[in-house]
């Protein structure tokens, strides 16, 4: 009897330990958001989000905002996501159409999983090495290419999971109508578009937040983006550089920029969540 | 005396009703066979006895199952206690990923039944299922190295080692070769005087060979139940007659 | 390429169809797409090799100028004088990662266990966004949070407290640095960053354990915790270790947040409060001066190569373990 009570108490104890662990994580998340909002909201103004910097921005007497970095980040992330999807989507569909469990498919998944684990600073260094070979300067294009490498595994693996949830009878139906595999690939794409949206949003969010890969490759500037071959500003680096100045006014702008970045990320994250739950309703189980 | 009484038991998987208003008593120290075509709810009924159904979150249950006069679905009931007293032998043998010895010893260990003579318990249970002579030289080997029939006997020994009062068998011979299956059947027949046995089977002949009491299910409903002799020789319902004549199912 | 048999429903072999009814053009498109996409898949697989090769090529000058042992164990980093000792950075990276793991591993594994074994799908779908949000927050925001919240906390409260108590007996807990920037602050923030990864992988691994094992244990009258513990110990241990290894390598390569919090002082740390310098921070901080000093760029590429090799080693190991575990189901 005593032993039974002891076992029950142990069971209860560990259940609460686990709950406490998750609750701590929730509290920390809350704290992060709270601190970022509370410190950022003070310096936030319409000027911050709508104008590029004007003279002496990093010396505390300048005006303007980080509009150039917002636009720059959007360009970088959009370009990288687009480039990565152009490569990832056909390839993922291909392995599902031709041989979902074949050796190539498994090797590809392993390679993508490993690429997911490579730190973005290493991609940054690789991008930099590539730029030297090609004789390129830091530019939007170089940033997009490097960032595409960072988001490619995220996009491909997420999309891969989505496609593997596609109903089996789709194969049978389409092939029994005499389609070639390429034509089936088109059908499969139409079926998985909502899931693709989730994967794209996740990749886009990661792309906006990543700084280490664009540090050498996209450079930084105080101007609005001017072209594919010109350097471009990005929001994470704007936060970083503003924080690095010794002036409290500029540092306050860093807090505001971080708030803008966080709001963008939260929006994308919520959109991704919504697209996942919408997807859930359409998946045939 | 009935160790298990089912009273107006209804079970739903999501919106689909799997068991409809089942009321039946399981006789003490006899072999009860639950028969019926696949999908008729016989496994669901069996797993409701030791509350393994609860694991599936889609499941909704109402009604009562009285075990020793106590409703096992009442709030505050200790589920682990119920599962200790009502053992289950699963459809496929599933040796835990540990040694042969540890498989049998796991239950007594967690329940504190050993009191220092754990190896005696293990030996006794392995002897009871006729496995001792085959494995005594390699008790420390992984259990997955045994043949299918041996594994199922090991699982039986593992279940018996926690000293249950009721033993549930969920088509426990279906995945075995005919000779191993007969071996298990013989064992179960011999356990009658120690345990109340309930087995699910889709094999009418097996029910004929083993059962003292039969429950016939059809599409989630209990069609007929009664002592085996009467059930097989004078089935009351047309559905039962048709099923026994293998016209349906 | 398709050596393993699979059960995909296949159309008639392309050639046979081509010979019968299918128009040449459709067949041609199909075959062309197949070749091109197959080639792309192979190229993606080879990308890791390409990256390693490029970084090796760029770091070759420094690798051939100095013996490897000297680079790895050298304690002095003064590129102007031609001294390229990586030891302080390697030590800093290892130290900050270990601090992060000390904070993250136990709560993350417990959380993963809870999500896999204890929750209904409804609770889980309520908890999942929490984990996803933690993953999504950019590293610079984590860094800023560390600067605004953790650093003052360490500086004003944890540091003095630790110095008064544990620090009296163990030099490891002595407050050697009053600024608050250092291993503890960076390690803690890093722990929050790798937490969701370890949770997710642990959960995935536990989910791949056959349901029968859970049922068997519960049917023997084991409690939930006893069931979880047995599954953990007997079936999911290697996968959980793989999850921890993945977390370690993620923390090891994290750049911005660590760089903002670790204090960027190139020396081998001896206390939890010491400022240190990590390998990624070394690369990121010095990119501007690359061109002016001989061998500097090559040295930084060497640092990136070192980082890549460590992370690749850990990742390949962990992924192979996870692949083997999850394939079985």
PDB file of N, CA and C in Angstrom, chain A residues 203-274:
ATOM      1  N   UNK A 203      10.386  30.018 -44.093  1.00  0.00           N
ATOM      2  CA  UNK A 203      11.678  30.372 -44.669  1.00  0.00           C
ATOM      3  C   UNK A 203      11.844  31.888 -44.722  1.00  0.00           C
ATOM      4  N   UNK A 204      10.772  32.558 -45.091  1.00  0.00           N
ATOM      5  CA  UNK A 204      10.808  34.023 -45.181  1.00  0.00           C
ATOM      6  C   UNK A 204      11.107  34.640 -43.813  1.00  0.00           C
ATOM      7  N   UNK A 205      10.443  34.135 -42.789  1.00  0.00           N
ATOM      8  CA  UNK A 205      10.667  34.636 -41.424  1.00  0.00           C
ATOM      9  C   UNK A 205      12.109  34.437 -40.994  1.00  0.00           C
ATOM     10  N   UNK A 206      12.632  33.232 -41.284  1.00  0.00           N
ATOM     11  CA  UNK A 206      14.019  32.968 -40.924  1.00  0.00           C
ATOM     12  C   UNK A 206      14.943  33.894 -41.695  1.00  0.00           C
ATOM     13  N   UNK A 207      14.631  34.119 -42.953  1.00  0.00           N
ATOM     14  CA  UNK A 207      15.456  34.969 -43.794  1.00  0.00           C
ATOM     15  C   UNK A 207      15.521  36.399 -43.275  1.00  0.00           C
ATOM     16  N   UNK A 208      14.376  36.914 -42.830  1.00  0.00           N
ATOM     17  CA  UNK A 208      14.357  38.284 -42.310  1.00  0.00           C
ATOM     18  C   UNK A 208      15.195  38.409 -41.050  1.00  0.00           C
ATOM     19  N   UNK A 209      15.151  37.375 -40.216  1.00  0.00           N
ATOM     20  CA  UNK A 209      15.835  37.473 -38.926  1.00  0.00           C
ATOM     21  C   UNK A 209      17.319  37.195 -38.984  1.00  0.00           C
ATOM     22  N   UNK A 210      17.781  36.602 -40.079  1.00  0.00           N
ATOM     23  CA  UNK A 210      19.165  36.165 -40.090  1.00  0.00           C
ATOM     24  C   UNK A 210      20.111  37.322 -40.389  1.00  0.00           C
ATOM     25  N   UNK A 211      21.152  37.423 -39.588  1.00  0.00           N
ATOM     26  CA  UNK A 211      22.087  38.525 -39.754  1.00  0.00           C
ATOM     27  C   UNK A 211      23.473  38.051 -40.140  1.00  0.00           C
ATOM     28  N   UNK A 212      23.899  36.933 -39.557  1.00  0.00           N
ATOM     29  CA  UNK A 212      25.295  36.513 -39.722  1.00  0.00           C
ATOM     30  C   UNK A 212      25.637  36.219 -41.176  1.00  0.00           C
ATOM     31  N   UNK A 213      24.658  35.756 -41.962  1.00  0.00           N
ATOM     32  CA  UNK A 213      24.973  35.390 -43.338  1.00  0.00           C
ATOM     33  C   UNK A 213      25.061  36.611 -44.248  1.00  0.00           C
ATOM     34  N   UNK A 214      24.324  37.689 -43.905  1.00  0.00           N
ATOM     35  CA  UNK A 214      24.341  38.847 -44.787  1.00  0.00           C
ATOM     36  C   UNK A 214      25.390  39.878 -44.380  1.00  0.00           C
ATOM     37  N   UNK A 215      26.025  39.614 -43.225  1.00  0.00           N
ATOM     38  CA  UNK A 215      26.995  40.560 -42.700  1.00  0.00           C
ATOM     39  C   UNK A 215      28.087  40.885 -43.717  1.00  0.00           C
ATOM     40  N   UNK A 216      28.703  39.848 -44.297  1.00  0.00           N
ATOM     41  CA  UNK A 216      29.753  40.129 -45.285  1.00  0.00           C
ATOM     42  C   UNK A 216      29.202  40.288 -46.680  1.00  0.00           C
ATOM     43  N   UNK A 217      28.058  39.647 -46.935  1.00  0.00           N
ATOM     44  CA  UNK A 217      27.662  39.495 -48.327  1.00  0.00           C
ATOM     45  C   UNK A 217      26.760  40.614 -48.834  1.00  0.00           C
ATOM     46  N   UNK A 218      25.864  41.108 -47.964  1.00  0.00           N
ATOM     47  CA  UNK A 218      24.974  42.170 -48.421  1.00  0.00           C
ATOM     48  C   UNK A 218      25.508  43.531 -48.024  1.00  0.00           C
ATOM     49  N   UNK A 219      26.452  43.552 -47.096  1.00  0.00           N
ATOM     50  CA  UNK A 219      27.006  44.819 -46.647  1.00  0.00           C
ATOM     51  C   UNK A 219      26.012  45.604 -45.816  1.00  0.00           C
ATOM     52  N   UNK A 220      26.225  46.905 -45.750  1.00  0.00           N
ATOM     53  CA  UNK A 220      25.275  47.754 -45.051  1.00  0.00           C
ATOM     54  C   UNK A 220      25.382  49.153 -45.639  1.00  0.00           C
ATOM     55  N   UNK A 221      24.296  49.877 -45.602  1.00  0.00           N
ATOM     56  CA  UNK A 221      24.297  51.210 -46.194  1.00  0.00           C
ATOM     57  C   UNK A 221      23.259  52.056 -45.496  1.00  0.00           C
ATOM     58  N   UNK A 222      23.366  53.357 -45.651  1.00  0.00           N
ATOM     59  CA  UNK A 222      22.347  54.234 -45.095  1.00  0.00           C
ATOM     60  C   UNK A 222      21.314  54.636 -46.128  1.00  0.00           C
ATOM     61  N   UNK A 223      21.464  54.086 -47.320  1.00  0.00           N
ATOM     62  CA  UNK A 223      20.545  54.461 -48.386  1.00  0.00           C
ATOM     63  C   UNK A 223      19.506  53.388 -48.617  1.00  0.00           C
ATOM     64  N   UNK A 224      18.453  53.786 -49.306  1.00  0.00           N
ATOM     65  CA  UNK A 224      17.466  52.811 -49.735  1.00  0.00           C
ATOM     66  C   UNK A 224      18.145  51.863 -50.724  1.00  0.00           C
ATOM     67  N   UNK A 225      17.634  50.624 -50.856  1.00  0.00           N
ATOM     68  CA  UNK A 225      18.218  49.686 -51.823  1.00  0.00           C
ATOM     69  C   UNK A 225      18.217  50.303 -53.215  1.00  0.00           C
ATOM     70  N   UNK A 226      19.355  50.180 -53.924  1.00  0.00           N
ATOM     71  CA  UNK A 226      19.478  50.868 -55.204  1.00  0.00           C
ATOM     72  C   UNK A 226      19.565  49.947 -56.392  1.00  0.00           C
ATOM     73  N   UNK A 227      19.763  48.653 -56.123  1.00  0.00           N
ATOM     74  CA  UNK A 227      19.865  47.732 -57.249  1.00  0.00           C
ATOM     75  C   UNK A 227      20.472  46.434 -56.793  1.00  0.00           C
ATOM     76  N   UNK A 228      20.402  45.456 -57.668  1.00  0.00           N
ATOM     77  CA  UNK A 228      20.875  44.124 -57.306  1.00  0.00           C
ATOM     78  C   UNK A 228      22.364  44.095 -56.984  1.00  0.00           C
ATOM     79  N   UNK A 229      23.109  44.971 -57.606  1.00  0.00           N
ATOM     80  CA  UNK A 229      24.556  44.903 -57.438  1.00  0.00           C
ATOM     81  C   UNK A 229      25.091  45.943 -56.453  1.00  0.00           C
ATOM     82  N   UNK A 230      24.187  46.578 -55.715  1.00  0.00           N
ATOM     83  CA  UNK A 230      24.601  47.571 -54.719  1.00  0.00           C
ATOM     84  C   UNK A 230      24.362  47.010 -53.324  1.00  0.00           C
ATOM     85  N   UNK A 231      25.156  47.456 -52.342  1.00  0.00           N
ATOM     86  CA  UNK A 231      24.951  46.989 -50.967  1.00  0.00           C
ATOM     87  C   UNK A 231      23.554  47.369 -50.475  1.00  0.00           C
ATOM     88  N   UNK A 232      23.085  46.643 -49.486  1.00  0.00           N
ATOM     89  CA  UNK A 232      21.744  46.880 -49.003  1.00  0.00           C
ATOM     90  C   UNK A 232      21.738  46.737 -47.480  1.00  0.00           C
ATOM     91  N   UNK A 233      20.905  47.519 -46.809  1.00  0.00           N
ATOM     92  CA  UNK A 233      20.815  47.452 -45.350  1.00  0.00           C
ATOM     93  C   UNK A 233      19.844  46.346 -44.949  1.00  0.00           C
ATOM     94  N   UNK A 234      20.004  45.831 -43.752  1.00  0.00           N
ATOM     95  CA  UNK A 234      19.036  44.855 -43.252  1.00  0.00           C
ATOM     96  C   UNK A 234      18.707  45.173 -41.796  1.00  0.00           C
ATOM     97  N   UNK A 235      17.516  44.814 -41.399  1.00  0.00           N
ATOM     98  CA  UNK A 235      17.000  45.203 -40.089  1.00  0.00           C
ATOM     99  C   UNK A 235      17.821  44.644 -38.920  1.00  0.00           C
ATOM    100  N   UNK A 236      18.153  43.336 -38.916  1.00  0.00           N
ATOM    101  CA  UNK A 236      18.942  42.832 -37.783  1.00  0.00           C
ATOM    102  C   UNK A 236      20.270  43.569 -37.641  1.00  0.00           C
ATOM    103  N   UNK A 237      20.913  43.845 -38.785  1.00  0.00           N
ATOM    104  CA  UNK A 237      22.197  44.545 -38.700  1.00  0.00           C
ATOM    105  C   UNK A 237      21.999  45.994 -38.260  1.00  0.00           C
ATOM    106  N   UNK A 238      20.860  46.602 -38.652  1.00  0.00           N
ATOM    107  CA  UNK A 238      20.575  47.954 -38.186  1.00  0.00           C
ATOM    108  C   UNK A 238      20.484  47.972 -36.663  1.00  0.00           C
ATOM    109  N   UNK A 239      19.782  46.970 -36.095  1.00  0.00           N
ATOM    110  CA  UNK A 239      19.701  46.862 -34.635  1.00  0.00           C
ATOM    111  C   UNK A 239      21.102  46.762 -34.059  1.00  0.00           C
ATOM    112  N   UNK A 240      21.881  45.865 -34.648  1.00  0.00           N
ATOM    113  CA  UNK A 240      23.205  45.590 -34.119  1.00  0.00           C
ATOM    114  C   UNK A 240      24.102  46.827 -34.161  1.00  0.00           C
ATOM    115  N   UNK A 241      24.116  47.515 -35.279  1.00  0.00           N
ATOM    116  CA  UNK A 241      25.005  48.668 -35.414  1.00  0.00           C
ATOM    117  C   UNK A 241      24.564  49.835 -34.538  1.00  0.00           C
ATOM    118  N   UNK A 242      23.240  50.045 -34.455  1.00  0.00           N
ATOM    119  CA  UNK A 242      22.769  51.145 -33.604  1.00  0.00           C
ATOM    120  C   UNK A 242      23.088  50.878 -32.146  1.00  0.00           C
ATOM    121  N   UNK A 243      22.972  49.615 -31.749  1.00  0.00           N
ATOM    122  CA  UNK A 243      23.275  49.258 -30.375  1.00  0.00           C
ATOM    123  C   UNK A 243      24.755  49.453 -30.078  1.00  0.00           C
ATOM    124  N   UNK A 244      25.585  49.317 -31.111  1.00  0.00           N
ATOM    125  CA  UNK A 244      27.020  49.416 -30.926  1.00  0.00           C
ATOM    126  C   UNK A 244      27.528  50.838 -30.719  1.00  0.00           C
ATOM    127  N   UNK A 245      26.683  51.848 -30.936  1.00  0.00           N
ATOM    128  CA  UNK A 245      27.142  53.220 -30.731  1.00  0.00           C
ATOM    129  C   UNK A 245      27.085  53.579 -29.250  1.00  0.00           C
ATOM    130  N   UNK A 246      27.881  54.575 -28.847  1.00  0.00           N
ATOM    131  CA  UNK A 246      27.875  54.932 -27.429  1.00  0.00           C
ATOM    132  C   UNK A 246      26.737  55.885 -27.049  1.00  0.00           C
ATOM    133  N   UNK A 247      25.873  56.293 -27.993  1.00  0.00           N
ATOM    134  CA  UNK A 247      24.867  57.312 -27.688  1.00  0.00           C
ATOM    135  C   UNK A 247      23.527  56.697 -27.292  1.00  0.00           C
ATOM    136  N   UNK A 248      23.002  57.072 -26.142  1.00  0.00           N
ATOM    137  CA  UNK A 248      21.729  56.512 -25.666  1.00  0.00           C
ATOM    138  C   UNK A 248      20.591  56.724 -26.659  1.00  0.00           C
ATOM    139  N   UNK A 249      20.564  57.890 -27.357  1.00  0.00           N
ATOM    140  CA  UNK A 249      19.461  58.130 -28.297  1.00  0.00           C
ATOM    141  C   UNK A 249      19.493  57.107 -29.425  1.00  0.00           C
ATOM    142  N   UNK A 250      20.714  56.808 -29.914  1.00  0.00           N
ATOM    143  CA  UNK A 250      20.833  55.852 -31.010  1.00  0.00           C
ATOM    144  C   UNK A 250      20.498  54.453 -30.520  1.00  0.00           C
ATOM    145  N   UNK A 251      20.925  54.160 -29.276  1.00  0.00           N
ATOM    146  CA  UNK A 251      20.616  52.843 -28.725  1.00  0.00           C
ATOM    147  C   UNK A 251      19.106  52.666 -28.588  1.00  0.00           C
ATOM    148  N   UNK A 252      18.426  53.757 -28.209  1.00  0.00           N
ATOM    149  CA  UNK A 252      16.962  53.672 -28.105  1.00  0.00           C
ATOM    150  C   UNK A 252      16.359  53.338 -29.457  1.00  0.00           C
ATOM    151  N   UNK A 253      16.967  53.881 -30.527  1.00  0.00           N
ATOM    152  CA  UNK A 253      16.484  53.528 -31.863  1.00  0.00           C
ATOM    153  C   UNK A 253      16.706  52.046 -32.154  1.00  0.00           C
ATOM    154  N   UNK A 254      17.798  51.495 -31.599  1.00  0.00           N
ATOM    155  CA  UNK A 254      18.036  50.055 -31.773  1.00  0.00           C
ATOM    156  C   UNK A 254      16.884  49.270 -31.150  1.00  0.00           C
ATOM    157  N   UNK A 255      16.425  49.723 -29.966  1.00  0.00           N
ATOM    158  CA  UNK A 255      15.311  49.021 -29.310  1.00  0.00           C
ATOM    159  C   UNK A 255      14.070  49.094 -30.192  1.00  0.00           C
ATOM    160  N   UNK A 256      13.833  50.289 -30.739  1.00  0.00           N
ATOM    161  CA  UNK A 256      12.659  50.450 -31.594  1.00  0.00           C
ATOM    162  C   UNK A 256      12.780  49.576 -32.840  1.00  0.00           C
ATOM    163  N   UNK A 257      14.004  49.525 -33.420  1.00  0.00           N
ATOM    164  CA  UNK A 257      14.194  48.690 -34.610  1.00  0.00           C
ATOM    165  C   UNK A 257      13.959  47.228 -34.281  1.00  0.00           C
ATOM    166  N   UNK A 258      14.424  46.807 -33.093  1.00  0.00           N
ATOM    167  CA  UNK A 258      14.214  45.414 -32.688  1.00  0.00           C
ATOM    168  C   UNK A 258      12.734  45.130 -32.530  1.00  0.00           C
ATOM    169  N   UNK A 259      12.004  46.120 -32.022  1.00  0.00           N
ATOM    170  CA  UNK A 259      10.553  45.942 -31.884  1.00  0.00           C
ATOM    171  C   UNK A 259       9.904  45.762 -33.258  1.00  0.00           C
ATOM    172  N   UNK A 260      10.334  46.602 -34.209  1.00  0.00           N
ATOM    173  CA  UNK A 260       9.783  46.470 -35.566  1.00  0.00           C
ATOM    174  C   UNK A 260      10.070  45.067 -36.113  1.00  0.00           C
ATOM    175  N   UNK A 261      11.322  44.633 -35.938  1.00  0.00           N
ATOM    176  CA  UNK A 261      11.720  43.298 -36.406  1.00  0.00           C
ATOM    177  C   UNK A 261      10.863  42.221 -35.750  1.00  0.00           C
ATOM    178  N   UNK A 262      10.676  42.356 -34.437  1.00  0.00           N
ATOM    179  CA  UNK A 262       9.897  41.348 -33.711  1.00  0.00           C
ATOM    180  C   UNK A 262       8.450  41.317 -34.197  1.00  0.00           C
ATOM    181  N   UNK A 263       7.884  42.494 -34.428  1.00  0.00           N
ATOM    182  CA  UNK A 263       6.495  42.533 -34.893  1.00  0.00           C
ATOM    183  C   UNK A 263       6.373  41.856 -36.263  1.00  0.00           C
ATOM    184  N   UNK A 264       7.347  42.148 -37.143  1.00  0.00           N
ATOM    185  CA  UNK A 264       7.311  41.498 -38.462  1.00  0.00           C
ATOM    186  C   UNK A 264       7.374  39.980 -38.306  1.00  0.00           C
ATOM    187  N   UNK A 265       8.308  39.518 -37.466  1.00  0.00           N
ATOM    188  CA  UNK A 265       8.479  38.073 -37.260  1.00  0.00           C
ATOM    189  C   UNK A 265       7.209  37.464 -36.669  1.00  0.00           C
ATOM    190  N   UNK A 266       6.625  38.141 -35.678  1.00  0.00           N
ATOM    191  CA  UNK A 266       5.406  37.616 -35.046  1.00  0.00           C
ATOM    192  C   UNK A 266       4.288  37.501 -36.071  1.00  0.00           C
ATOM    193  N   UNK A 267       4.165  38.523 -36.910  1.00  0.00           N
ATOM    194  CA  UNK A 267       3.110  38.487 -37.927  1.00  0.00           C
ATOM    195  C   UNK A 267       3.286  37.286 -38.847  1.00  0.00           C
ATOM    196  N   UNK A 268       4.521  37.105 -39.307  1.00  0.00           N
ATOM    197  CA  UNK A 268       4.780  35.977 -40.216  1.00  0.00           C
ATOM    198  C   UNK A 268       4.519  34.656 -39.508  1.00  0.00           C
ATOM    199  N   UNK A 269       4.941  34.611 -38.243  1.00  0.00           N
ATOM    200  CA  UNK A 269       4.766  33.389 -37.468  1.00  0.00           C
ATOM    201  C   UNK A 269       3.291  33.044 -37.315  1.00  0.00           C
ATOM    202  N   UNK A 270       2.488  34.062 -37.031  1.00  0.00           N
ATOM    203  CA  UNK A 270       1.048  33.825 -36.853  1.00  0.00           C
ATOM    204  C   UNK A 270       0.420  33.402 -38.178  1.00  0.00           C
ATOM    205  N   UNK A 271       0.832  34.075 -39.261  1.00  0.00           N
ATOM    206  CA  UNK A 271       0.331  33.677 -40.581  1.00  0.00           C
ATOM    207  C   UNK A 271       0.675  32.216 -40.879  1.00  0.00           C
ATOM    208  N   UNK A 272       1.919  31.840 -40.526  1.00  0.00           N
ATOM    209  CA  UNK A 272       2.332  30.454 -40.771  1.00  0.00           C
ATOM    210  C   UNK A 272       1.469  29.498 -39.953  1.00  0.00           C
ATOM    211  N   UNK A 273       1.225  29.851 -38.698  1.00  0.00           N
ATOM    212  CA  UNK A 273       0.369  29.014 -37.853  1.00  0.00           C
ATOM    213  C   UNK A 273      -1.011  28.853 -38.475  1.00  0.00           C
ATOM    214  N   UNK A 274      -1.561  29.981 -38.937  1.00  0.00           N
ATOM    215  CA  UNK A 274      -2.891  29.944 -39.537  1.00  0.00           C
ATOM    216  C   UNK A 274      -2.897  29.047 -40.764  1.00  0.00           C
TER     217      UNK A 274
END
